[in-house]
Backbone as a chain_set.jsonl record, in Angstrom:
{"seq": "MSEILGVILAGGLATRMGGGDKGLLELHGRSILSGVIERLGPQVQAMALNANGDPTRFSDFDLPVIADSKDGFLGPLAGVLAAMEFAQASGYEWVASVAADTPFFPSDLVATLHRTAAQAAAPVALAASYDRECDAYMRHPTFGLWHVSLRDALSDALDEGIRKIVRWTDSVGGIEVRFERPAHAPDPFFNVNTPDELKLAEAMRVE", "coords": {"N": [[0.819, -1.181, 0.002], [0.488, 2.274, -0.733], [2.166, 5.018, 0.925], [0.346, 6.329, 3.573], [-1.011, 9.022, 5.265], [-2.967, 9.341, 8.104], [-5.465, 11.523, 9.006], [-7.207, 13.171, 11.55], [-10.03, 14.903, 11.666], [-10.664, 17.584, 13.568], [-11.565, 20.076, 13.753], [-14.027, 21.36, 13.947], [-16.671, 23.568, 15.181], [-18.492, 22.632, 17.007], [-21.119, 23.561, 17.712], [-23.71, 22.532, 18.255], [-23.217, 20.986, 20.456], [-22.798, 22.801, 22.351], [-20.371, 24.112, 22.063], [-16.753, 23.738, 22.213], [-14.587, 20.832, 22.154], [-15.703, 18.028, 20.558], [-14.505, 15.543, 20.34], [-13.195, 15.277, 22.759], [-15.057, 14.6, 24.553], [-16.448, 12.185, 26.871], [-16.801, 8.767, 26.236], [-17.832, 5.532, 26.697], [-16.108, 5.376, 28.874], [-13.698, 6.684, 28.19], [-12.141, 9.261, 26.171], [-13.857, 10.258, 23.191], [-12.089, 10.741, 21.092], [-9.84, 9.204, 21.75], [-10.763, 6.674, 21.132], [-11.162, 6.937, 18.404], [-8.544, 7.356, 17.531], [-7.386, 4.874, 18.248], [-8.781, 3.187, 16.517], [-8.096, 4.119, 13.984], [-5.311, 4.021, 13.869], [-4.074, 1.435, 13.171], [-4.563, 1.343, 10.486], [-3.14, 3.072, 8.959], [0.008, 4.716, 8.039], [0.984, 6.753, 9.603], [-0.247, 9.297, 11.863], [-2.161, 12.345, 12.348], [-3.56, 15.244, 13.901], [-6.083, 17.466, 12.833], [-6.71, 20.613, 13.876], [-7.811, 23.75, 15.178], [-6.828, 26.691, 16.991], [-5.521, 26.54, 20.417], [-3.101, 24.158, 20.536], [-2.225, 22.656, 22.669], [-4.232, 21.525, 24.137], [-4.595, 18.96, 23.179], [-2.392, 17.587, 23.908], [-2.085, 15.259, 25.382], [-2.366, 13.165, 23.579], [-0.235, 12.819, 21.96], [0.282, 13.347, 19.202], [0.977, 15.02, 16.089], [-0.324, 18.292, 15.632], [-2.19, 19.881, 13.31], [-2.909, 22.989, 12.171], [-5.491, 24.755, 10.276], [-4.391, 26.069, 7.127], [-5.463, 28.187, 5.942], [-7.206, 31.124, 6.745], [-10.201, 31.758, 8.702], [-11.961, 29.652, 9.393], [-12.919, 27.595, 7.434], [-14.123, 25.161, 7.108], [-14.37, 21.531, 6.723], [-12.899, 20.936, 4.314], [-10.825, 22.769, 4.378], [-9.365, 21.71, 6.422], [-8.626, 19.253, 5.3], [-6.997, 20.215, 3.248], [-4.86, 21.35, 4.738], [-3.911, 19.004, 5.855], [-3.063, 17.661, 3.492], [-0.954, 19.342, 2.775], [0.81, 18.993, 4.89], [1.254, 16.224, 4.682], [2.39, 16.001, 2.169], [4.792, 17.365, 2.468], [5.988, 15.677, 4.235], [6.392, 13.344, 2.84], [4.339, 11.604, 2.279], [1.921, 9.928, 0.224], [-0.833, 9.839, 0.124], [-3.736, 11.08, 1.877], [-5.782, 10.008, 4.496], [-8.835, 10.716, 5.7], [-10.696, 11.143, 8.708], [-13.471, 11.71, 10.991], [-13.472, 13.422, 14.131], [-15.546, 12.936, 15.809], [-16.78, 10.542, 15.394], [-16.953, 7.496, 16.329], [-17.131, 4.802, 15.509], [-16.319, 3.95, 12.962], [-15.495, 1.923, 10.04], [-13.183, -0.845, 10.457], [-11.734, -1.514, 8.283], [-11.682, 0.65, 6.742], [-9.701, 2.386, 5.438], [-8.132, 0.677, 3.855], [-10.112, -0.336, 2.135], [-11.038, 2.004, 0.831], [-8.645, 2.725, -0.399], [-8.041, 0.545, -2.114], [-10.287, 0.598, -3.837], [-10.113, 3.141, -4.961], [-7.689, 2.869, -6.351], [-8.363, 0.9, -8.218], [-10.186, 2.34, -9.764], [-8.694, 4.371, -10.636], [-8.897, 6.837, -9.333], [-8.57, 10.049, -7.845], [-9.707, 10.774, -5.455], [-11.638, 9.213, -2.904], [-14.706, 8.734, -1.386], [-16.397, 7.669, 1.539], [-19.484, 5.845, 1.924], [-22.67, 4.933, 3.258], [-25.625, 2.881, 3.842], [-28.607, 4.529, 4.385], [-31.336, 3.979, 6.227], [-33.627, 5.415, 6.722], [-33.722, 7.235, 4.62], [-33.698, 5.438, 2.583], [-31.537, 5.052, 0.841], [-28.096, 5.274, -0.298], [-25.813, 7.178, 1.467], [-23.348, 9.638, 1.296], [-20.4, 10.108, 3.324], [-18.663, 12.682, 3.705], [-16.475, 13.558, 5.217], [-15.024, 11.306, 5.624], [-12.664, 10.038, 3.863], [-10.319, 9.37, 1.172], [-7.543, 10.905, -0.067], [-5.588, 12.083, -2.676], [-2.36, 13.579, -2.606], [-1.606, 15.14, -4.712], [-3.64, 16.762, -5.391], [-3.513, 19.046, -4.028], [-2.988, 21.806, -4.757], [-5.142, 22.37, -6.436], [-7.286, 22.093, -4.636], [-6.687, 24.156, -2.876], [-7.076, 26.334, -4.531], [-9.795, 26.01, -5.064], [-10.9, 26.536, -2.504], [-10.189, 29.206, -2.235], [-11.861, 30.238, -4.179], [-14.209, 30.084, -2.968], [-15.573, 27.661, -2.621], [-17.055, 25.335, -0.478], [-18.446, 22.967, 0.021], [-17.842, 19.594, 0.35], [-18.534, 17.415, -1.33], [-19.322, 18.627, -3.685], [-16.883, 19.625, -4.609], [-15.255, 17.277, -4.75], [-16.642, 15.786, -6.654], [-16.097, 17.298, -8.895], [-13.43, 16.803, -9.403], [-13.219, 14.227, -10.158], [-13.818, 12.379, -8.128], [-14.852, 9.368, -6.308], [-17.468, 7.279, -5.036], [-17.504, 5.077, -2.292], [-19.055, 2.254, -1.168], [-20.0, 1.095, 2.02], [-21.099, -1.758, 3.519], [-23.539, -2.868, 5.966], [-24.627, -5.142, 8.486], [-28.022, -6.271, 8.823], [-30.0, -4.379, 11.038], [-27.816, -3.521, 12.415], [-25.994, -0.757, 13.894], [-25.315, 2.367, 12.145], [-22.056, 2.509, 10.946], [-20.922, 4.948, 10.563], [-22.06, 6.681, 12.363], [-22.344, 9.736, 13.988], [-21.476, 11.94, 16.733], [-23.244, 14.595, 17.532], [-24.908, 15.95, 19.241], [-26.074, 16.207, 22.714], [-28.008, 14.151, 23.069], [-27.335, 12.344, 21.089], [-24.899, 11.539, 22.019], [-25.706, 10.047, 24.214], [-27.032, 7.989, 22.82], [-24.778, 6.833, 21.551], [-23.45, 5.824, 23.753], [-24.941, 3.524, 24.216], [-24.23, 1.932, 22.159], [-22.343, -0.778, 20.768], [-19.814, -1.499, 18.757], [-17.998, -3.662, 16.772]], "CA": [[-0.001, 0.013, 0.02], [1.224, 3.549, -0.702], [2.267, 5.638, 2.193], [-0.893, 7.077, 3.838], [-1.162, 9.742, 6.507], [-4.285, 9.476, 8.587], [-5.75, 12.793, 9.715], [-8.473, 13.219, 12.289], [-10.542, 16.253, 11.535], [-11.226, 17.953, 14.858], [-11.578, 21.546, 13.729], [-15.363, 21.949, 13.975], [-16.994, 24.457, 16.332], [-19.332, 21.91, 17.933], [-22.156, 24.394, 18.224], [-24.863, 21.729, 18.816], [-22.838, 20.423, 21.753], [-22.535, 23.938, 23.224], [-19.011, 24.526, 21.895], [-15.762, 22.844, 22.765], [-14.106, 19.746, 21.258], [-16.515, 16.864, 20.721], [-13.607, 14.405, 20.486], [-12.708, 15.15, 24.114], [-16.134, 14.073, 25.397], [-16.203, 10.817, 27.306], [-17.62, 7.709, 25.711], [-17.352, 4.222, 27.16], [-15.017, 5.516, 29.854], [-12.557, 7.398, 27.68], [-12.533, 10.24, 25.191], [-14.171, 9.787, 21.816], [-10.916, 10.861, 20.285], [-8.993, 8.025, 22.061], [-11.283, 5.541, 20.36], [-10.883, 7.168, 17.001], [-7.07, 7.118, 17.317], [-7.169, 3.427, 18.304], [-9.392, 2.6, 15.347], [-7.408, 4.536, 12.758], [-3.887, 3.756, 13.9], [-3.574, 0.218, 12.414], [-4.974, 1.423, 9.101], [-2.298, 4.072, 8.248], [1.44, 4.68, 8.425], [1.193, 7.757, 10.606], [-1.468, 10.068, 12.12], [-2.068, 13.733, 12.806], [-4.876, 15.887, 14.158], [-6.342, 18.826, 12.311], [-7.445, 21.392, 14.834], [-7.396, 25.165, 15.288], [-6.72, 27.082, 18.434], [-4.446, 26.059, 21.23], [-2.886, 22.733, 20.31], [-1.883, 21.919, 23.91], [-5.373, 20.734, 24.684], [-4.466, 17.64, 22.658], [-1.03, 17.133, 24.174], [-2.063, 13.857, 25.924], [-2.484, 12.209, 22.47], [1.127, 12.65, 21.357], [0.143, 13.446, 17.752], [1.132, 16.371, 15.488], [-1.595, 19.032, 15.529], [-2.05, 20.741, 12.12], [-3.959, 23.989, 12.028], [-5.828, 25.155, 8.913], [-3.447, 27.012, 6.592], [-6.251, 29.296, 5.497], [-7.957, 31.711, 7.833], [-11.646, 31.915, 8.578], [-12.727, 28.464, 9.674], [-13.573, 27.355, 6.189], [-14.783, 23.889, 7.102], [-13.479, 20.354, 6.585], [-12.039, 21.036, 3.15], [-9.57, 23.424, 4.817], [-8.576, 20.696, 7.221], [-8.0, 18.272, 4.336], [-5.889, 20.874, 2.603], [-3.769, 21.434, 5.709], [-3.318, 17.664, 5.975], [-2.356, 17.386, 2.267], [0.302, 20.089, 2.81], [1.674, 18.34, 5.845], [1.565, 14.925, 4.149], [3.329, 16.118, 0.979], [6.087, 17.799, 3.0], [6.521, 14.528, 4.994], [6.637, 12.242, 2.031], [3.151, 10.697, 2.147], [1.21, 10.077, -1.055], [-2.281, 9.972, 0.346], [-4.323, 11.449, 3.197], [-7.048, 9.378, 4.826], [-9.468, 11.601, 6.701], [-11.837, 10.66, 9.509], [-13.977, 12.775, 11.857], [-13.133, 13.139, 15.501], [-16.741, 12.672, 16.585], [-17.395, 9.299, 14.796], [-16.089, 6.509, 16.947], [-17.336, 3.417, 15.148], [-16.128, 3.761, 11.559], [-15.008, 0.522, 9.732], [-11.753, -1.109, 10.704], [-11.108, -1.671, 6.97], [-12.028, 1.872, 5.948], [-8.674, 2.942, 4.556], [-7.818, -0.35, 2.86], [-11.187, -0.416, 1.137], [-10.974, 3.227, 0.03], [-7.458, 2.728, -1.246], [-8.207, -0.469, -3.145], [-11.26, 1.036, -4.809], [-9.543, 4.283, -5.695], [-6.667, 2.345, -7.287], [-9.047, 0.208, -9.307], [-10.901, 3.317, -10.521], [-7.734, 5.444, -10.923], [-9.545, 8.028, -8.847], [-7.733, 10.769, -6.866], [-10.435, 10.902, -4.205], [-12.715, 8.219, -2.667], [-15.47, 9.048, -0.205], [-17.162, 6.574, 2.057], [-20.933, 5.927, 1.875], [-23.374, 3.794, 3.869], [-27.051, 2.914, 3.572], [-29.457, 5.169, 5.311], [-32.594, 3.256, 6.115], [-34.674, 6.429, 6.682], [-33.813, 7.812, 3.283], [-33.688, 4.314, 1.613], [-30.515, 5.379, -0.155], [-26.753, 5.357, 0.222], [-25.439, 8.578, 1.774], [-21.89, 9.815, 1.48], [-19.889, 10.698, 4.512], [-17.626, 13.321, 3.052], [-15.235, 13.723, 6.042], [-14.322, 10.041, 5.602], [-12.205, 9.931, 2.488], [-8.893, 9.131, 0.83], [-7.281, 12.069, -0.917], [-4.188, 12.06, -3.195], [-1.839, 14.867, -2.29], [-1.475, 15.902, -5.967], [-4.759, 17.658, -5.533], [-3.339, 20.148, -3.046], [-3.11, 23.142, -5.358], [-6.537, 22.465, -6.912], [-8.124, 22.305, -3.469], [-6.387, 25.515, -2.37], [-7.707, 27.269, -5.457], [-11.269, 25.909, -4.882], [-11.291, 27.265, -1.256], [-10.092, 30.635, -2.548], [-13.008, 30.598, -4.994], [-15.475, 30.041, -2.182], [-16.161, 26.328, -2.521], [-17.024, 24.785, 0.884], [-19.106, 21.695, 0.084], [-16.881, 18.603, -0.034], [-18.976, 16.558, -2.469], [-19.271, 19.447, -4.895], [-15.492, 19.665, -5.136], [-14.753, 15.916, -5.156], [-17.233, 15.387, -7.941], [-15.459, 18.051, -9.951], [-12.11, 16.334, -9.711], [-13.233, 12.758, -10.452], [-13.922, 11.551, -6.939], [-15.793, 8.272, -6.434], [-18.156, 6.858, -3.796], [-17.229, 3.697, -1.926], [-20.118, 1.909, -0.298], [-19.732, 0.18, 3.111], [-22.312, -2.471, 3.921], [-23.62, -3.233, 7.362], [-25.656, -6.173, 8.721], [-29.345, -5.767, 9.24], [-30.227, -3.967, 12.412], [-26.558, -2.972, 13.023], [-25.937, 0.719, 13.77], [-24.501, 2.908, 11.096], [-20.678, 2.688, 11.366], [-20.532, 6.392, 10.464], [-22.819, 7.464, 13.326], [-21.461, 10.724, 14.666], [-21.986, 12.527, 17.938], [-23.386, 16.036, 17.367], [-25.789, 16.493, 20.292], [-26.079, 15.356, 23.884], [-28.857, 12.978, 22.919], [-26.565, 11.385, 20.277], [-23.867, 10.934, 22.911], [-26.409, 8.983, 24.978], [-27.186, 6.831, 21.946], [-23.51, 6.217, 21.34], [-23.085, 5.023, 24.91], [-25.589, 2.282, 24.183], [-23.764, 1.198, 21.008], [-21.071, -1.511, 20.84], [-19.517, -1.865, 17.371], [-16.664, -4.295, 16.62]], "C": [[0.898, 1.257, -0.006], [1.218, 4.157, 0.674], [1.05, 6.562, 2.428], [-0.769, 7.737, 5.201], [-2.621, 9.782, 6.92], [-4.478, 10.799, 9.344], [-7.148, 12.766, 10.364], [-8.928, 14.68, 12.297], [-11.292, 16.665, 12.826], [-11.38, 19.48, 14.943], [-12.956, 22.178, 13.759], [-15.611, 22.756, 15.271], [-17.9, 23.818, 17.353], [-20.451, 22.733, 18.509], [-23.323, 23.684, 18.846], [-24.511, 21.048, 20.101], [-22.529, 21.563, 22.685], [-21.08, 24.402, 23.157], [-18.028, 23.501, 22.457], [-15.398, 21.741, 21.719], [-14.928, 18.458, 21.546], [-15.646, 15.614, 20.969], [-13.118, 14.189, 21.913], [-13.827, 14.736, 25.075], [-15.935, 12.616, 25.735], [-17.262, 9.872, 26.731], [-17.029, 6.387, 26.101], [-16.103, 4.33, 28.062], [-13.717, 6.187, 29.446], [-13.035, 8.378, 26.686], [-12.908, 9.6, 23.898], [-12.949, 9.712, 20.951], [-9.939, 9.672, 20.506], [-9.428, 6.854, 21.237], [-11.037, 5.673, 18.897], [-9.441, 6.882, 16.652], [-6.772, 5.603, 17.289], [-7.658, 2.763, 17.1], [-8.602, 2.874, 14.082], [-5.96, 4.067, 12.695], [-3.429, 2.569, 13.043], [-3.827, 0.321, 10.918], [-4.008, 2.329, 8.253], [-0.871, 3.96, 8.75], [1.722, 5.689, 9.469], [-0.142, 8.5, 10.774], [-1.141, 11.474, 12.54], [-3.513, 14.215, 13.119], [-4.945, 17.237, 13.413], [-7.205, 19.544, 13.29], [-6.917, 22.814, 14.868], [-7.383, 25.573, 16.773], [-5.517, 26.517, 19.113], [-4.179, 24.615, 21.102], [-2.556, 21.96, 21.599], [-3.022, 21.191, 24.512], [-5.402, 19.295, 24.191], [-3.135, 17.033, 22.977], [-0.98, 15.672, 24.731], [-2.055, 12.789, 24.81], [-1.183, 11.957, 21.743], [1.035, 12.514, 19.828], [0.469, 14.846, 17.249], [-0.262, 16.984, 15.351], [-1.373, 20.055, 14.384], [-3.221, 21.738, 12.13], [-4.274, 24.253, 10.556], [-4.793, 26.15, 8.445], [-4.144, 28.2, 6.02], [-7.117, 29.831, 6.617], [-9.461, 31.652, 7.614], [-12.49, 30.765, 8.842], [-13.598, 28.08, 8.483], [-14.17, 25.979, 6.094], [-13.816, 22.734, 6.882], [-12.552, 20.359, 5.426], [-10.691, 21.725, 3.523], [-8.698, 22.542, 5.615], [-7.943, 19.682, 6.347], [-6.837, 18.941, 3.64], [-4.628, 20.973, 3.508], [-3.071, 20.054, 5.856], [-2.572, 17.297, 4.688], [-0.953, 18.115, 2.283], [1.332, 19.426, 3.73], [2.12, 17.016, 5.313], [2.579, 15.06, 3.008], [4.743, 16.506, 1.491], [6.777, 16.652, 3.758], [6.701, 13.292, 4.194], [5.505, 11.223, 1.911], [2.427, 11.012, 0.828], [-0.272, 10.332, -0.953], [-2.565, 10.451, 1.746], [-5.625, 10.661, 3.349], [-7.666, 10.199, 5.935], [-10.623, 10.914, 7.437], [-12.265, 11.789, 10.408], [-13.706, 12.407, 13.269], [-14.327, 12.774, 16.379], [-17.484, 11.395, 16.09], [-16.595, 8.079, 15.219], [-16.149, 5.058, 16.43], [-17.083, 3.057, 13.664], [-15.423, 2.416, 11.289], [-13.56, 0.369, 9.989], [-10.995, -1.352, 9.372], [-11.383, -0.503, 6.098], [-10.909, 2.213, 4.939], [-8.287, 1.941, 3.506], [-8.838, -0.382, 1.734], [-11.177, 0.809, 0.21], [-9.816, 3.22, -0.93], [-7.558, 1.744, -2.396], [-9.123, 0.016, -4.223], [-10.82, 2.244, -5.616], [-8.53, 3.83, -6.711], [-7.343, 1.687, -8.492], [-9.691, 1.21, -10.284], [-9.951, 4.443, -11.045], [-8.285, 6.778, -10.496], [-8.641, 8.714, -7.82], [-8.385, 10.964, -5.548], [-11.498, 9.787, -4.106], [-13.382, 8.624, -1.322], [-16.307, 7.871, 0.247], [-18.683, 6.889, 2.033], [-21.552, 4.758, 2.605], [-24.856, 3.979, 3.65], [-27.814, 3.509, 4.687], [-30.869, 4.632, 5.192], [-33.73, 4.288, 6.055], [-34.862, 6.98, 5.296], [-33.914, 6.744, 2.21], [-32.7, 4.638, 0.494], [-29.128, 5.383, 0.508], [-26.371, 6.834, 0.348], [-23.922, 8.631, 1.992], [-21.616, 10.475, 2.765], [-18.6, 11.447, 4.117], [-16.347, 13.654, 3.874], [-14.484, 12.404, 6.092], [-13.917, 9.74, 4.118], [-10.762, 9.674, 2.387], [-8.592, 10.167, -0.278], [-5.809, 12.011, -1.411], [-3.639, 13.474, -3.047], [-1.555, 15.747, -3.515], [-2.579, 16.919, -6.148], [-4.619, 18.908, -4.686], [-3.59, 21.537, -3.622], [-4.522, 23.368, -5.839], [-7.435, 22.74, -5.758], [-7.917, 23.711, -2.939], [-7.136, 26.522, -3.213], [-9.266, 27.241, -5.244], [-11.672, 26.63, -3.578], [-11.188, 28.723, -1.476], [-11.265, 31.157, -3.326], [-14.314, 30.485, -4.21], [-16.157, 28.674, -2.037], [-15.982, 25.802, -1.094], [-17.556, 23.356, 0.94], [-18.155, 20.611, -0.461], [-17.307, 17.869, -1.282], [-18.96, 17.323, -3.762], [-17.886, 19.42, -5.491], [-15.002, 18.292, -5.541], [-15.333, 15.471, -6.429], [-16.514, 16.09, -9.096], [-14.067, 17.552, -10.331], [-12.055, 14.796, -9.926], [-13.301, 11.834, -9.28], [-14.988, 10.47, -7.128], [-16.382, 8.025, -5.037], [-17.849, 5.383, -3.536], [-18.243, 3.327, -0.853], [-19.674, 0.838, 0.756], [-21.031, -0.422, 3.581], [-22.306, -2.635, 5.422], [-24.758, -4.256, 7.535], [-26.986, -5.545, 9.126], [-29.423, -5.5, 10.729], [-28.988, -3.453, 13.115], [-26.581, -1.405, 12.911], [-25.076, 1.175, 12.622], [-23.065, 3.093, 11.561], [-20.219, 4.149, 11.355], [-21.426, 7.271, 11.361], [-21.895, 8.453, 14.026], [-22.245, 11.406, 15.816], [-22.055, 14.09, 17.776], [-24.106, 16.729, 18.523], [-25.666, 15.632, 21.563], [-26.889, 14.117, 23.781], [-28.072, 11.921, 22.086], [-25.428, 10.767, 21.03], [-24.468, 9.838, 23.746], [-26.65, 7.724, 24.053], [-25.906, 6.098, 21.713], [-23.085, 5.306, 22.538], [-23.751, 3.637, 24.919], [-25.116, 1.366, 23.029], [-22.466, 0.436, 21.297], [-20.829, -2.01, 19.411], [-18.118, -2.446, 17.289], [-15.887, -3.606, 15.562]], "O": [[1.95, 1.277, 0.633], [0.359, 3.844, 1.498], [0.756, 7.443, 1.62], [-0.454, 7.071, 6.187], [-3.453, 10.23, 6.131], [-3.695, 11.121, 10.237], [-8.13, 12.368, 9.737], [-8.276, 15.554, 12.868], [-12.379, 16.171, 13.125], [-11.333, 20.08, 16.017], [-13.076, 23.395, 13.615], [-14.896, 22.645, 16.267], [-18.085, 24.359, 18.444], [-20.724, 22.624, 19.704], [-23.88, 24.146, 19.842], [-25.403, 20.565, 20.798], [-22.015, 21.301, 23.772], [-20.597, 25.027, 24.102], [-18.425, 22.525, 23.093], [-15.861, 21.758, 20.579], [-14.848, 17.889, 22.635], [-16.036, 14.733, 21.735], [-12.682, 13.094, 22.269], [-13.585, 14.542, 26.267], [-15.315, 11.881, 24.966], [-18.458, 10.163, 26.75], [-15.847, 6.138, 25.864], [-15.193, 3.501, 28.012], [-12.763, 6.258, 30.221], [-14.219, 8.375, 26.348], [-12.381, 8.552, 23.523], [-12.766, 8.772, 20.178], [-9.301, 9.204, 19.563], [-8.602, 6.115, 20.7], [-10.745, 4.698, 18.206], [-9.138, 6.261, 15.633], [-6.023, 5.116, 16.442], [-7.018, 1.816, 16.643], [-8.448, 2.007, 13.222], [-5.441, 3.755, 11.623], [-2.483, 2.702, 12.267], [-3.357, -0.523, 10.155], [-4.063, 2.34, 7.023], [-0.565, 3.248, 9.707], [2.681, 5.494, 10.216], [-1.048, 8.361, 9.952], [-0.045, 11.78, 13.01], [-4.504, 13.653, 12.654], [-3.99, 18.013, 13.387], [-8.34, 19.131, 13.525], [-5.737, 23.06, 14.62], [-7.872, 24.861, 17.65], [-4.583, 26.06, 18.455], [-5.02, 23.837, 21.552], [-2.605, 20.73, 21.605], [-2.812, 20.303, 25.337], [-6.155, 18.481, 24.726], [-2.766, 16.032, 22.363], [0.015, 14.966, 24.572], [-1.762, 11.625, 25.084], [-1.054, 10.987, 20.996], [1.668, 11.632, 19.248], [0.23, 15.803, 17.986], [-1.233, 16.309, 15.008], [-0.523, 20.941, 14.465], [-4.385, 21.339, 12.099], [-3.437, 24.009, 9.687], [-4.342, 26.988, 9.226], [-3.48, 29.163, 5.635], [-7.707, 29.052, 7.365], [-9.933, 31.514, 6.486], [-13.685, 30.829, 8.555], [-14.821, 28.215, 8.506], [-14.704, 25.645, 5.036], [-12.6, 22.925, 6.857], [-11.458, 19.808, 5.543], [-9.614, 21.338, 3.068], [-7.471, 22.588, 5.528], [-6.814, 19.267, 6.608], [-5.791, 18.319, 3.451], [-3.506, 20.71, 3.075], [-1.849, 19.957, 5.964], [-1.52, 16.664, 4.777], [0.059, 17.556, 1.861], [2.517, 19.312, 3.414], [3.293, 16.681, 5.472], [3.528, 14.28, 2.926], [5.75, 16.012, 0.983], [7.998, 16.652, 3.908], [7.113, 12.265, 4.735], [5.729, 10.092, 1.478], [2.335, 12.158, 0.389], [-0.882, 10.955, -1.822], [-1.773, 10.266, 2.67], [-6.464, 10.649, 2.448], [-7.07, 10.356, 7.0], [-11.42, 10.195, 6.834], [-11.512, 12.746, 10.586], [-13.699, 11.226, 13.614], [-14.167, 12.361, 17.527], [-18.673, 11.221, 16.355], [-15.656, 7.679, 14.53], [-15.358, 4.206, 16.834], [-17.55, 2.03, 13.171], [-14.827, 1.836, 12.197], [-12.774, 1.294, 9.784], [-9.765, -1.388, 9.354], [-11.336, -0.6, 4.872], [-11.158, 2.313, 3.738], [-8.122, 2.317, 2.346], [-8.494, -0.446, 0.554], [-11.289, 0.686, -1.01], [-9.931, 3.627, -2.086], [-7.2, 2.069, -3.528], [-8.811, -0.119, -5.406], [-11.117, 2.354, -6.805], [-8.503, 4.347, -7.828], [-6.94, 1.895, -9.636], [-9.736, 0.959, -11.488], [-10.37, 5.328, -11.791], [-8.155, 7.762, -11.225], [-8.01, 8.037, -7.008], [-7.704, 11.292, -4.577], [-12.166, 9.463, -5.088], [-12.721, 8.821, -0.302], [-16.868, 7.151, -0.58], [-19.092, 8.047, 2.111], [-20.989, 3.663, 2.571], [-25.314, 5.072, 3.316], [-27.702, 3.065, 5.829], [-31.523, 4.814, 4.165], [-34.725, 4.036, 5.375], [-35.986, 7.175, 4.832], [-34.181, 7.062, 1.051], [-33.031, 4.501, -0.684], [-29.017, 5.484, 1.73], [-26.591, 7.625, -0.568], [-23.321, 7.84, 2.718], [-22.404, 11.271, 3.274], [-17.523, 10.856, 4.2], [-15.3, 13.98, 3.316], [-13.356, 12.393, 6.584], [-14.707, 9.272, 3.297], [-10.033, 9.743, 3.376], [-9.306, 10.267, -1.275], [-4.896, 11.9, -0.593], [-4.337, 14.451, -3.32], [-1.297, 16.943, -3.381], [-2.465, 17.833, -6.965], [-5.528, 19.737, -4.643], [-4.317, 22.34, -3.039], [-5.058, 24.463, -5.667], [-8.316, 23.59, -5.889], [-8.884, 24.387, -2.589], [-7.755, 27.448, -2.691], [-9.932, 28.276, -5.247], [-12.714, 27.286, -3.562], [-12.02, 29.466, -0.957], [-11.651, 32.319, -3.199], [-15.391, 30.762, -4.738], [-17.202, 28.563, -1.397], [-14.872, 25.824, -0.564], [-17.158, 22.596, 1.823], [-17.712, 20.701, -1.606], [-16.511, 17.716, -2.208], [-18.634, 16.775, -4.816], [-17.708, 19.224, -6.693], [-14.381, 18.158, -6.595], [-14.65, 14.845, -7.24], [-16.352, 15.505, -10.167], [-13.576, 17.829, -11.425], [-10.99, 14.18, -9.878], [-12.914, 10.669, -9.366], [-15.889, 10.597, -7.957], [-15.867, 8.494, -4.022], [-17.925, 4.551, -4.44], [-18.315, 3.951, 0.206], [-19.061, -0.172, 0.411], [-21.951, 0.287, 3.989], [-21.267, -2.561, 6.078], [-25.74, -4.219, 6.794], [-27.048, -4.451, 9.686], [-28.971, -6.293, 11.555], [-29.059, -3.002, 14.259], [-27.119, -0.845, 11.956], [-24.195, 0.442, 12.173], [-22.866, 3.811, 12.541], [-19.268, 4.528, 12.037], [-21.53, 8.476, 11.133], [-20.847, 8.1, 14.566], [-23.475, 11.431, 15.843], [-21.039, 14.779, 17.877], [-23.938, 17.927, 18.753], [-25.218, 14.487, 21.506], [-26.51, 13.095, 24.352], [-28.158, 10.728, 22.378], [-25.019, 9.639, 20.756], [-23.835, 8.807, 23.974], [-26.484, 6.581, 24.481], [-25.901, 4.868, 21.675], [-22.487, 4.241, 22.38], [-23.237, 2.697, 25.525], [-25.527, 0.21, 22.924], [-21.589, 0.948, 21.992], [-21.574, -2.858, 18.919], [-17.153, -1.797, 17.692], [-14.749, -3.986, 15.285]]}, "num_chains": 1, "name": "protein.A"}
């Protein structure tokens, strides 16, 4: 497998949780972020956090903290760009992104995204899972694999005002990679946005 840097996107403002870092909330007796790190670590060659503000709040995790390289809290694409810049400078070919508030993502996420992207010769692959309420597959755009050669194109897109991940990935030949789940199993991309969702996550156990 090509050298892949895993980046945990932790730069959101968490307004629905009352502010603060959702990844630092406790779930199953430890921080959500600890679980995310444990899940992502075996899938990549190295890891980093994308977060803005004082990086010392993440000092317990012993990971590089990469701030957005563009001002203004431009959203997840800005975090992906910062990760691409860091990865390229460090010799990595790909960036695998995950969200800091989504503790149950698949343990084969990166391998599946990489294999499918290689087969399709695609520079970006985004994860998708089946949404029973919508009766359709829904993309999870913060869970993706990004080739670092897209760095300049992404920087230009942000300067042009593009913020929606899917709009940009579609424009550069990105693909969707579907992840199946057993009947009645929770969505592996369930994320914690509200206090009620944190309670739901406490009741979940996903291998």
